Amino acid sequence: MKHIDVKDIFSNKDYLGKSVTVCGWVRTARDSKNVAFLALNDGTTLNHLQIVIDKAGGKTLPEQAGKLGASIKVVGTVVENMNNGSPEVNAEEITVLGVCPPDYPLQKKFQKLETLREMPHIRVRTNTFNAVFRVRSIMAASIHRFFQDRGFIYVHTPLITASDCEGAGEMFRVTTQDFADAAKYKTEEEYYADDFFGKKAGLSVSGQLEGEGMAMGMGKIYTFGPSFRAEKSNTLRHVAEFWHVEPEIAFCELPDLIEIAEEMIKYIIKDYMEKCPEELKFFEERFEKGLTEKLKNVVENDFAVVDYTEAIDLLLKADVKFEFPVSWGCDLQSEHERYITEQIYKKPVFLINYPKEIKSFYMKQNPDGKTVAATDLLVPGVGEIIGGSEREADYDKLVAAMDARGMNKADYADYLDLRKFGSVPHSGFGLGFERIIMYATGMANIRDVIFYPRTVGNIR
Ligand code: 4AD
């Protein structure tokens, strides 16, 4: 169906005076004796195109075209609105493509985000979600461009795996075994031996381990795909299926990694500010006052780099009563992370050198014997958006870390090989794609930046 995007009608003055065909959904309708107005949105812009039906001049508004949510095709001439100079279309012909009955759920002008979450397929027709998903698309392209322009190889790591990268027991199981047959087996091993893969398999929590393998031959790689976590935490920033950006870089130590992560965040944010001014203005007005200024500061200023030990000292000195007590060795809770980034530094903070006991087995052990060369990037409002580290490149130290955690080394044979055959210092991180979208848009709930959010008890 040949037609012009509404976005182009707004951005290209050449359409003035020309006859065009536009398609979209009716957002509002006003009908009077001599004239009728429709506000048409086709999803390409937040701007609604006004369609004018000159009834006095003999044009008619088909009854079904005046209903909220109806989809229509309009042929008409683009003219300039006398009052505000915006383009509008004087309709010659209106065709109803799809009628919309009165039980259309978006009858009310403002609906709570909570209500809209109950209808993911319909909420994309609101300005809020229209803006969110356009920004999501722009940011995804931006991430690819950032890495591609710097010579990183885009890698597709397996989503079904037998190894647990983060070791926190948060994997979804993948099985074709029949529940009815379960009683047949005496042990778990027997049960999985009969399963599709002949052993216990799950959905990947991270592409890192395979990504490291690829980087050990290709140099610089990145993955950008879904990761799965069976965490039962019902928070504003966790989903069971999220999109994960994971670069892995050979010949790269922790300070180099931090530099790349900071450059990447600044690049994505700057690109978003340039490409989505309309959406940014919308988020600023509706969701986060000061958003533009916040993002400008991110692009223009250095991020802080703070040692975990120093952060603990600062938290201990803080004049605040935290719900979870702080001491060296503790895993930082969201309230601590937010205090550090929101109250103390008021900008993004790379926390580095965490105690080895609270971090993963693969992280490079520091010479102090107590900490690992890990980093989390914390940002005001959202908390952790990146987790990464330099990797342990020494075979013996890696084996010791795995033994200390009681891990089955046979499951990680390929991973260990990387330390056996020409091991190199290397590093990588994981960026939670939804978390950076939250940060960039001011959306406070992760469920509002992904089309169909998967959370405990929700598989709609
Ligand atoms: O800190 P995480 O667990 O690190 C890893 O998975 C490493 N293997 C990454 C690497 O070094 N290649 O997760 C990385 C990021 C977090 O900082 C967070 O932004 C996001 O992934 N993330 C989630 N986002 C939404 N929902 C969840 N349940 C998430 N879990 C992690």
Tab-separated table of C-alpha atoms and ligand atoms in Angstrom:
chain	number	residue	atom	x	y	z
A	1	MET	CA	0.000	0.000	0.000
A	2	LYS	CA	1.903	3.056	-1.207
A	3	HIS	CA	1.818	5.859	1.354
A	4	ILE	CA	3.962	8.534	2.984
A	5	ASP	CA	5.154	8.328	6.616
A	6	VAL	CA	3.615	11.024	8.811
A	7	LYS	CA	7.124	11.814	10.079
A	8	ASP	CA	8.165	12.779	6.549
A	9	ILE	CA	5.180	15.068	6.113
A	10	PHE	CA	6.309	16.957	9.213
A	11	SER	CA	9.974	17.088	8.292
A	12	ASN	CA	9.795	17.756	4.547
A	13	LYS	CA	8.272	21.023	3.370
A	14	ASP	CA	8.269	19.744	-0.232
A	15	TYR	CA	5.012	17.937	0.479
A	16	LEU	CA	3.183	21.273	0.949
A	17	GLY	CA	0.559	21.672	-1.760
A	18	LYS	CA	1.019	18.081	-2.950
A	19	SER	CA	-1.471	15.262	-2.923
A	20	VAL	CA	-0.411	12.419	-0.607
A	21	THR	CA	-1.671	9.149	0.787
A	22	VAL	CA	-1.214	8.601	4.529
A	23	CYS	CA	-2.277	5.700	6.732
A	24	GLY	CA	-2.609	5.396	10.486
A	25	TRP	CA	-4.798	5.043	13.533
A	26	VAL	CA	-7.292	7.647	14.684
A	27	ARG	CA	-6.175	9.182	17.986
A	28	THR	CA	-8.943	11.776	18.334
A	29	ALA	CA	-11.948	12.811	16.305
A	30	ARG	CA	-14.043	15.990	16.318
A	31	ASP	CA	-17.070	16.187	14.115
A	32	SER	CA	-19.316	19.196	13.536
A	33	LYS	CA	-21.799	20.307	10.966
A	34	ASN	CA	-19.392	21.896	8.495
A	35	VAL	CA	-16.059	20.317	9.260
A	36	ALA	CA	-14.535	17.268	10.938
A	37	PHE	CA	-11.003	16.810	12.284
A	38	LEU	CA	-9.122	13.573	12.880
A	39	ALA	CA	-5.756	13.261	14.585
A	40	LEU	CA	-3.860	10.516	12.785
A	41	ASN	CA	-0.825	8.679	14.131
A	42	ASP	CA	1.108	6.078	12.186
A	43	GLY	CA	3.803	5.268	14.746
A	44	THR	CA	6.618	7.051	12.886
A	45	THR	CA	6.525	10.185	15.060
A	46	LEU	CA	4.933	11.536	18.221
A	47	ASN	CA	3.251	14.185	16.079
A	48	HIS	CA	-0.319	13.503	15.095
A	49	LEU	CA	-1.274	14.612	11.614
A	50	GLN	CA	-4.475	16.610	11.487
A	51	ILE	CA	-6.865	15.448	8.801
A	52	VAL	CA	-9.471	18.047	7.834
A	53	ILE	CA	-12.745	16.971	6.240
A	54	ASP	CA	-14.522	19.916	4.655
A	55	LYS	CA	-18.128	18.817	4.964
A	56	ALA	CA	-19.438	22.167	3.757
A	57	GLY	CA	-17.395	21.572	0.620
A	58	GLY	CA	-19.131	18.253	0.017
A	59	LYS	CA	-16.630	15.858	1.640
A	60	THR	CA	-17.900	13.222	4.036
A	61	LEU	CA	-16.435	11.522	7.092
A	62	PRO	CA	-17.255	7.793	6.950
A	63	GLU	CA	-18.920	6.990	10.258
A	64	GLN	CA	-16.403	4.307	11.251
A	65	ALA	CA	-13.449	6.622	10.519
A	66	GLY	CA	-14.489	8.863	13.382
A	67	LYS	CA	-13.978	6.136	16.009
A	68	LEU	CA	-10.930	6.090	18.293
A	69	GLY	CA	-8.465	3.419	17.258
A	70	ALA	CA	-9.883	2.886	13.769
A	71	SER	CA	-7.273	2.453	11.054
A	72	ILE	CA	-7.734	4.551	7.953
A	73	LYS	CA	-6.171	5.533	4.668
A	74	VAL	CA	-6.425	9.158	3.627
A	75	VAL	CA	-5.791	10.736	0.254
A	76	GLY	CA	-5.573	14.517	0.367
A	77	THR	CA	-3.525	17.663	-0.052
A	78	VAL	CA	-0.910	18.834	2.441
A	79	VAL	CA	-1.499	22.402	3.585
A	80	GLU	CA	-0.184	24.579	6.388
A	81	ASN	CA	-2.359	25.035	9.462
A	82	MET	CA	-3.246	28.722	9.688
A	83	ASN	CA	-2.810	28.898	13.456
A	84	ASN	CA	0.360	26.954	14.198
A	85	GLY	CA	2.045	26.424	10.826
A	86	SER	CA	2.008	22.623	11.175
A	87	PRO	CA	1.254	20.555	8.111
A	88	GLU	CA	-2.228	19.081	7.864
A	89	VAL	CA	-4.093	17.199	5.186
A	90	ASN	CA	-7.266	18.360	3.480
A	91	ALA	CA	-8.916	15.028	2.862
A	92	GLU	CA	-10.292	14.109	-0.541
A	93	GLU	CA	-10.991	10.489	0.236
A	94	ILE	CA	-10.992	8.440	3.427
A	95	THR	CA	-10.999	4.648	3.455
A	96	VAL	CA	-11.606	2.700	6.643
A	97	LEU	CA	-9.087	-0.150	6.779
A	98	GLY	CA	-10.116	-1.534	10.153
A	99	VAL	CA	-13.068	-0.563	12.307
A	100	CYS	CA	-12.624	-0.143	16.049
A	101	PRO	CA	-15.478	-0.889	18.443
A	102	PRO	CA	-16.130	1.100	21.649
A	103	ASP	CA	-14.407	-1.454	23.872
A	104	TYR	CA	-11.038	-0.283	22.472
A	105	PRO	CA	-8.972	-0.009	25.679
A	106	LEU	CA	-7.351	3.365	24.954
A	107	GLN	CA	-10.510	5.437	25.200
A	108	LYS	CA	-9.235	7.516	28.097
A	109	LYS	CA	-6.569	10.039	27.244
A	110	PHE	CA	-4.233	9.220	30.135
A	111	GLN	CA	-3.855	5.691	31.368
A	112	LYS	CA	-1.573	4.603	34.164
A	113	LEU	CA	1.577	2.740	33.072
A	114	GLU	CA	0.420	-0.050	35.324
A	115	THR	CA	-2.844	-0.400	33.410
A	116	LEU	CA	-1.036	-0.291	30.095
A	117	ARG	CA	1.265	-3.120	31.222
A	118	GLU	CA	-1.793	-5.374	31.091
A	119	MET	CA	-1.987	-4.835	27.317
A	120	PRO	CA	1.514	-4.777	25.829
A	121	HIS	CA	0.188	-5.145	22.304
A	122	ILE	CA	-2.057	-2.116	22.632
A	123	ARG	CA	0.239	0.139	24.649
A	124	VAL	CA	2.534	0.617	21.643
A	125	ARG	CA	-0.196	2.872	20.292
A	126	THR	CA	0.392	5.427	23.048
A	127	ASN	CA	2.926	8.237	22.760
A	128	THR	CA	4.905	6.927	25.718
A	129	PHE	CA	5.546	3.489	24.283
A	130	ASN	CA	5.883	4.807	20.784
A	131	ALA	CA	8.751	6.942	22.067
A	132	VAL	CA	10.276	4.177	24.208
A	133	PHE	CA	10.404	1.651	21.406
A	134	ARG	CA	11.760	4.118	18.881
A	135	VAL	CA	14.546	5.022	21.315
A	136	ARG	CA	15.183	1.336	21.925
A	137	SER	CA	15.664	0.775	18.205
A	138	ILE	CA	17.933	3.812	17.781
A	139	MET	CA	20.050	2.738	20.753
A	140	ALA	CA	20.408	-0.817	19.477
A	141	ALA	CA	21.687	0.486	16.137
A	142	SER	CA	23.981	2.846	17.991
A	143	ILE	CA	25.547	-0.001	19.964
A	144	HIS	CA	26.265	-1.943	16.798
A	145	ARG	CA	27.748	1.138	15.144
A	146	PHE	CA	29.962	1.851	18.151
A	147	PHE	CA	31.515	-1.602	18.065
A	148	GLN	CA	31.557	-2.045	14.300
A	149	ASP	CA	33.338	1.295	13.770
A	150	ARG	CA	36.034	0.151	16.189
A	151	GLY	CA	36.674	-3.188	14.519
A	152	PHE	CA	34.811	-5.432	16.980
A	153	ILE	CA	33.409	-8.659	15.524
A	154	TYR	CA	29.717	-9.317	16.219
A	155	VAL	CA	29.380	-12.849	17.555
A	156	HIS	CA	26.308	-15.016	18.147
A	157	THR	CA	26.872	-17.130	21.228
A	158	PRO	CA	24.591	-20.079	22.049
A	159	LEU	CA	21.465	-19.439	24.066
A	160	ILE	CA	21.167	-23.060	25.163
A	161	THR	CA	24.116	-24.034	27.299
A	162	ALA	CA	25.354	-26.514	29.877
A	163	SER	CA	27.625	-24.088	31.738
A	164	ASP	CA	26.501	-21.477	34.204
A	165	CYS	CA	28.552	-18.314	33.691
A	166	GLU	CA	27.605	-16.400	36.805
A	167	GLY	CA	27.328	-19.492	38.989
A	168	ALA	CA	24.407	-18.169	40.959
A	169	GLY	CA	22.046	-21.025	40.129
A	170	GLU	CA	19.682	-18.760	38.256
A	171	MET	CA	19.402	-20.746	35.053
A	172	PHE	CA	16.170	-21.728	33.395
A	173	ARG	CA	16.201	-25.407	32.590
A	174	VAL	CA	15.778	-26.605	29.008
A	175	THR	CA	14.317	-30.077	28.751
A	176	THR	CA	12.171	-32.248	26.524
A	177	GLN	CA	11.711	-34.871	29.214
A	178	ASP	CA	8.130	-35.815	29.923
A	179	PHE	CA	6.840	-35.107	33.415
A	180	ALA	CA	4.923	-38.377	33.320
A	181	ASP	CA	8.201	-40.297	32.955
A	182	ALA	CA	10.043	-38.585	35.804
A	183	ALA	CA	9.334	-41.379	38.293
A	184	LYS	CA	11.230	-43.806	36.059
A	185	TYR	CA	14.587	-42.316	37.054
A	186	LYS	CA	16.414	-42.879	40.305
A	187	THR	CA	18.943	-40.057	40.012
A	188	GLU	CA	19.136	-36.629	38.413
A	189	GLU	CA	22.026	-37.823	36.200
A	190	GLU	CA	19.909	-40.677	34.797
A	191	TYR	CA	17.043	-38.306	34.168
A	192	TYR	CA	19.184	-35.864	32.190
A	193	ALA	CA	21.169	-38.619	30.463
A	194	ASP	CA	17.903	-39.483	28.731
A	195	ASP	CA	17.160	-35.854	27.934
A	196	PHE	CA	17.579	-34.169	24.549
A	197	PHE	CA	21.220	-33.167	25.038
A	198	GLY	CA	22.140	-36.145	27.213
A	199	LYS	CA	22.867	-33.800	30.092
A	200	LYS	CA	21.339	-30.991	32.080
A	201	ALA	CA	20.955	-27.883	29.914
A	202	GLY	CA	19.669	-24.390	30.466
A	203	LEU	CA	19.214	-20.945	28.968
A	204	SER	CA	22.349	-18.839	29.009
A	205	VAL	CA	22.685	-16.137	31.669
A	206	SER	CA	25.535	-14.564	29.689
A	207	GLY	CA	27.436	-15.114	26.447
A	208	GLN	CA	30.697	-14.297	28.154
A	209	LEU	CA	32.355	-17.697	28.435
A	210	GLU	CA	31.883	-18.443	24.738
A	211	GLY	CA	32.661	-14.797	23.949
A	212	GLU	CA	36.038	-15.202	25.607
A	213	GLY	CA	36.759	-18.167	23.350
A	214	MET	CA	35.948	-16.077	20.296
A	215	ALA	CA	38.078	-13.133	21.527
A	216	MET	CA	41.018	-15.496	21.990
A	217	GLY	CA	41.124	-15.895	18.220
A	218	MET	CA	39.429	-12.802	16.830
A	219	GLY	CA	40.825	-10.185	19.239
A	220	LYS	CA	37.838	-7.915	19.857
A	221	ILE	CA	34.290	-9.220	19.792
A	222	TYR	CA	30.861	-8.324	21.109
A	223	THR	CA	27.582	-10.116	21.520
A	224	PHE	CA	24.178	-8.449	21.664
A	225	GLY	CA	21.365	-10.836	22.399
A	226	PRO	CA	19.044	-12.136	25.066
A	227	SER	CA	20.198	-13.494	28.420
A	228	PHE	CA	17.938	-15.302	30.853
A	229	ARG	CA	17.848	-15.184	34.630
A	230	ALA	CA	15.479	-17.194	36.775
A	231	GLU	CA	15.841	-14.676	39.596
A	232	LYS	CA	12.703	-14.460	41.628
A	233	SER	CA	13.450	-10.859	42.540
A	234	ASN	CA	10.444	-8.761	41.773
A	235	THR	CA	12.127	-5.380	41.374
A	236	LEU	CA	11.884	-2.391	39.082
A	237	ARG	CA	15.130	-3.372	37.318
A	238	HIS	CA	15.022	-7.151	36.865
A	239	VAL	CA	13.389	-9.170	34.125
A	240	ALA	CA	13.840	-12.869	33.434
A	241	GLU	CA	14.724	-12.208	29.786
A	242	PHE	CA	16.868	-9.176	29.062
A	243	TRP	CA	19.058	-8.020	26.198
A	244	HIS	CA	22.721	-8.161	26.972
A	245	VAL	CA	25.579	-6.315	25.276
A	246	GLU	CA	28.852	-8.114	25.975
A	247	PRO	CA	32.169	-7.031	24.498
A	248	GLU	CA	35.213	-9.194	25.154
A	249	ILE	CA	38.654	-7.856	24.356
A	250	ALA	CA	42.031	-9.563	24.140
A	251	PHE	CA	45.170	-7.750	25.323
A	252	CYS	CA	43.042	-5.542	27.561
A	253	GLU	CA	43.376	-4.845	31.274
A	254	LEU	CA	40.833	-3.354	33.676
A	255	PRO	CA	41.713	0.354	33.092
A	256	ASP	CA	41.469	-0.170	29.300
A	257	LEU	CA	38.085	-1.846	29.766
A	258	ILE	CA	36.781	1.055	31.836
A	259	GLU	CA	37.860	3.469	29.123
A	260	ILE	CA	35.943	1.507	26.473
A	261	ALA	CA	32.818	1.232	28.660
A	262	GLU	CA	32.797	4.981	29.348
A	263	GLU	CA	33.333	5.798	25.684
A	264	MET	CA	30.500	3.437	24.718
A	265	ILE	CA	27.995	4.909	27.188
A	266	LYS	CA	28.840	8.450	26.079
A	267	TYR	CA	28.544	7.458	22.428
A	268	ILE	CA	25.113	5.856	22.840
A	269	ILE	CA	23.733	8.730	24.900
A	270	LYS	CA	25.077	11.397	22.526
A	271	ASP	CA	23.683	9.572	19.517
A	272	TYR	CA	20.284	9.268	21.217
A	273	MET	CA	20.241	12.983	22.078
A	274	GLU	CA	21.017	13.869	18.462
A	275	LYS	CA	18.637	11.402	16.831
A	276	CYS	CA	15.658	11.582	19.186
A	277	PRO	CA	15.167	15.230	20.247
A	278	GLU	CA	11.375	14.881	20.068
A	279	GLU	CA	11.340	11.799	22.310
A	280	LEU	CA	13.851	13.284	24.750
A	281	LYS	CA	11.695	16.403	25.139
A	282	PHE	CA	8.679	14.161	25.738
A	283	PHE	CA	10.463	12.123	28.445
A	284	GLU	CA	11.759	15.292	30.055
A	285	GLU	CA	8.228	16.731	30.273
A	286	ARG	CA	6.452	13.555	31.305
A	287	PHE	CA	8.886	11.380	33.220
A	288	GLU	CA	12.073	13.035	34.461
A	289	LYS	CA	12.580	16.748	34.955
A	290	GLY	CA	16.214	17.599	34.242
A	291	LEU	CA	16.754	14.517	32.043
A	292	THR	CA	18.402	16.473	29.213
A	293	GLU	CA	20.790	18.211	31.591
A	294	LYS	CA	21.616	14.880	33.249
A	295	LEU	CA	22.471	13.271	29.924
A	296	LYS	CA	24.465	16.312	28.791
A	297	ASN	CA	26.550	15.993	31.942
A	298	VAL	CA	27.132	12.312	31.215
A	299	VAL	CA	28.433	13.078	27.747
A	300	GLU	CA	30.602	16.013	28.806
A	301	ASN	CA	32.163	14.883	32.085
A	302	ASP	CA	34.448	12.101	33.254
A	303	PHE	CA	32.876	9.237	35.191
A	304	ALA	CA	34.236	8.561	38.678
A	305	VAL	CA	36.387	5.476	39.350
A	306	VAL	CA	36.182	4.402	42.986
A	307	ASP	CA	37.710	1.462	44.813
A	308	TYR	CA	35.226	-0.832	46.581
A	309	THR	CA	37.206	-0.370	49.821
A	310	GLU	CA	36.917	3.415	49.535
A	311	ALA	CA	33.189	3.125	48.815
A	312	ILE	CA	32.710	1.059	51.972
A	313	ASP	CA	34.532	3.765	54.000
A	314	LEU	CA	32.271	6.420	52.507
A	315	LEU	CA	29.153	4.379	53.273
A	316	LEU	CA	30.299	3.780	56.845
A	317	LYS	CA	30.809	7.516	57.312
A	318	ALA	CA	27.454	8.360	55.700
A	319	ASP	CA	24.909	10.008	57.905
A	320	VAL	CA	22.178	7.587	56.806
A	321	LYS	CA	20.588	4.512	58.293
A	322	PHE	CA	20.727	1.788	55.645
A	323	GLU	CA	18.353	-1.145	55.757
A	324	PHE	CA	21.256	-3.525	55.073
A	325	PRO	CA	24.312	-2.919	57.283
A	326	VAL	CA	27.619	-2.167	55.575
A	327	SER	CA	30.986	-3.779	56.235
A	328	TRP	CA	34.005	-4.678	54.107
A	329	GLY	CA	33.167	-7.844	52.227
A	330	CYS	CA	29.441	-7.224	51.951
A	331	ASP	CA	27.658	-7.331	48.621
A	332	LEU	CA	26.417	-3.822	47.923
A	333	GLN	CA	22.660	-3.505	47.919
A	334	SER	CA	20.729	-1.221	45.645
A	335	GLU	CA	20.360	1.356	48.462
A	336	HIS	CA	24.175	1.506	48.851
A	337	GLU	CA	24.815	1.740	45.133
A	338	ARG	CA	22.297	4.511	44.801
A	339	TYR	CA	23.738	6.432	47.733
A	340	ILE	CA	27.214	6.301	46.179
A	341	THR	CA	26.147	7.435	42.746
A	342	GLU	CA	23.238	9.742	43.655
A	343	GLN	CA	24.349	11.368	46.905
A	344	ILE	CA	28.131	11.259	46.908
A	345	TYR	CA	29.293	11.490	43.302
A	346	LYS	CA	26.103	12.600	41.537
A	347	LYS	CA	27.296	10.997	38.296
A	348	PRO	CA	28.143	7.576	36.875
A	349	VAL	CA	30.653	5.703	39.028
A	350	PHE	CA	32.836	2.712	38.161
A	351	LEU	CA	33.305	0.743	41.364
A	352	ILE	CA	36.402	-1.435	41.098
A	353	ASN	CA	38.316	-4.141	42.970
A	354	TYR	CA	35.568	-6.037	44.774
A	355	PRO	CA	36.196	-8.749	47.389
A	356	LYS	CA	36.726	-12.018	45.540
A	357	GLU	CA	34.159	-13.905	47.651
A	358	ILE	CA	31.228	-11.878	46.318
A	359	LYS	CA	32.266	-12.035	42.661
A	360	SER	CA	32.461	-14.711	39.958
A	361	PHE	CA	35.121	-17.380	39.545
A	362	TYR	CA	36.499	-16.012	36.268
A	363	MET	CA	37.615	-12.621	37.551
A	364	LYS	CA	41.305	-11.760	37.696
A	365	GLN	CA	42.669	-12.127	41.195
A	366	ASN	CA	44.493	-9.022	42.405
A	367	PRO	CA	47.960	-9.304	44.037
A	368	ASP	CA	46.448	-8.420	47.456
A	369	GLY	CA	44.898	-11.911	47.530
A	370	LYS	CA	41.572	-10.442	48.687
A	371	THR	CA	40.081	-8.632	45.735
A	372	VAL	CA	39.423	-9.159	42.038
A	373	ALA	CA	39.817	-6.753	39.080
A	374	ALA	CA	36.073	-6.356	38.614
A	375	THR	CA	34.008	-3.289	37.895
A	376	ASP	CA	30.338	-2.342	38.083
A	377	LEU	CA	29.104	0.881	36.550
A	378	LEU	CA	26.518	2.549	38.772
A	379	VAL	CA	24.327	5.393	37.542
A	380	PRO	CA	21.944	7.679	39.446
A	381	GLY	CA	18.341	6.522	39.384
A	382	VAL	CA	18.952	3.033	38.034
A	383	GLY	CA	21.976	1.686	39.922
A	384	GLU	CA	24.103	-0.979	38.226
A	385	ILE	CA	23.968	-0.949	34.434
A	386	ILE	CA	27.282	-2.678	33.668
A	387	GLY	CA	29.106	-5.579	35.302
A	388	GLY	CA	32.526	-6.587	34.037
A	389	SER	CA	36.093	-7.522	34.843
A	390	GLU	CA	39.521	-8.393	33.694
A	391	ARG	CA	39.502	-12.196	33.340
A	392	GLU	CA	41.783	-14.579	35.192
A	393	ALA	CA	44.282	-15.535	32.490
A	394	ASP	CA	46.415	-17.818	34.688
A	395	TYR	CA	45.459	-21.477	34.444
A	396	ASP	CA	46.405	-22.451	38.000
A	397	LYS	CA	44.718	-19.483	39.618
A	398	LEU	CA	41.551	-20.095	37.620
A	399	VAL	CA	41.496	-23.764	38.612
A	400	ALA	CA	41.970	-22.759	42.261
A	401	ALA	CA	39.020	-20.340	42.040
A	402	MET	CA	36.843	-23.061	40.499
A	403	ASP	CA	37.881	-25.587	43.138
A	404	ALA	CA	37.113	-23.104	45.897
A	405	ARG	CA	33.572	-22.913	44.524
A	406	GLY	CA	33.230	-26.644	44.070
A	407	MET	CA	32.735	-26.310	40.315
A	408	ASN	CA	32.902	-29.265	37.952
A	409	LYS	CA	35.964	-28.508	35.804
A	410	ALA	CA	34.972	-30.994	33.110
A	411	ASP	CA	32.037	-28.716	32.248
A	412	TYR	CA	34.494	-25.874	31.607
A	413	ALA	CA	37.121	-27.787	29.626
A	414	ASP	CA	37.045	-25.437	26.631
A	415	TYR	CA	37.224	-22.426	28.915
A	416	LEU	CA	40.272	-23.829	30.683
A	417	ASP	CA	41.926	-24.594	27.330
A	418	LEU	CA	41.957	-20.862	26.617
A	419	ARG	CA	44.383	-20.493	29.558
A	420	LYS	CA	46.443	-23.442	28.373
A	421	PHE	CA	47.031	-22.455	24.778
A	422	GLY	CA	48.465	-18.936	24.450
A	423	SER	CA	46.577	-17.258	27.277
A	424	VAL	CA	46.470	-13.445	27.172
A	425	PRO	CA	45.296	-10.688	29.491
A	426	HIS	CA	41.721	-9.979	28.464
A	427	SER	CA	38.633	-8.246	29.760
A	428	GLY	CA	34.966	-7.774	29.069
A	429	PHE	CA	31.741	-6.440	30.438
A	430	GLY	CA	27.982	-6.888	30.185
A	431	LEU	CA	25.635	-3.947	29.716
A	432	GLY	CA	21.965	-4.515	30.493
A	433	PHE	CA	20.288	-2.978	27.448
A	434	GLU	CA	17.003	-2.292	29.257
A	435	ARG	CA	18.857	-0.569	32.085
A	436	ILE	CA	20.516	1.978	29.785
A	437	ILE	CA	17.155	2.630	28.132
A	438	MET	CA	15.675	3.296	31.577
A	439	TYR	CA	18.510	5.698	32.303
A	440	ALA	CA	18.143	7.492	28.968
A	441	THR	CA	14.359	7.837	29.071
A	442	GLY	CA	13.632	8.270	32.765
A	443	MET	CA	11.281	5.258	32.715
A	444	ALA	CA	11.395	3.939	36.264
A	445	ASN	CA	10.190	0.382	35.672
A	446	ILE	CA	12.067	-2.065	33.450
A	447	ARG	CA	8.709	-3.567	32.398
A	448	ASP	CA	8.074	-0.350	30.486
A	449	VAL	CA	11.118	-0.523	28.206
A	450	ILE	CA	10.700	-4.058	26.823
A	451	PHE	CA	7.796	-5.189	24.631
A	452	TYR	CA	6.702	-8.303	26.512
A	453	PRO	CA	8.440	-8.245	29.909
A	454	ARG	CA	9.076	-11.683	31.386
A	455	THR	CA	8.933	-11.634	35.174
A	456	VAL	CA	7.948	-14.050	37.923
A	457	GLY	CA	4.427	-15.208	37.176
A	458	ASN	CA	4.155	-13.280	33.906
A	459	ILE	CA	4.549	-15.034	30.544
A	460	ARG	CA	1.797	-13.242	28.649
B	1	4AD	O1	26.656	-8.298	36.302
B	1	4AD	P1	26.166	-9.387	35.399
B	1	4AD	O2	25.523	-10.558	36.010
B	1	4AD	O3	27.465	-9.819	34.573
B	1	4AD	C1	27.518	-10.822	33.689
B	1	4AD	O4	26.604	-11.507	33.310
B	1	4AD	C2	28.873	-10.933	33.042
B	1	4AD	N1	29.015	-12.290	32.545
B	1	4AD	C3	28.973	-9.898	31.949
B	1	4AD	C4	30.298	-9.892	31.261
B	1	4AD	O5	31.284	-9.578	31.878
B	1	4AD	N2	30.315	-10.201	29.982
B	1	4AD	O6	25.193	-8.778	34.318
B	1	4AD	C5	25.622	-7.723	33.493
B	1	4AD	C6	24.542	-6.675	33.380
B	1	4AD	C7	24.122	-6.039	34.700
B	1	4AD	O7	24.980	-4.979	35.035
B	1	4AD	C8	22.722	-5.570	34.381
B	1	4AD	O8	22.767	-4.314	33.700
B	1	4AD	C9	22.223	-6.602	33.404
B	1	4AD	O9	23.343	-7.268	32.884
B	1	4AD	N3	21.344	-7.565	34.100
B	1	4AD	C10	19.997	-7.542	34.057
B	1	4AD	N4	19.156	-6.699	33.449
B	1	4AD	C11	17.827	-6.925	33.604
B	1	4AD	N5	17.321	-7.954	34.320
B	1	4AD	C12	18.141	-8.819	34.939
B	1	4AD	N6	17.618	-9.851	35.618
B	1	4AD	C13	19.546	-8.643	34.826
B	1	4AD	N7	20.621	-9.296	35.298
B	1	4AD	C14	21.701	-8.636	34.844
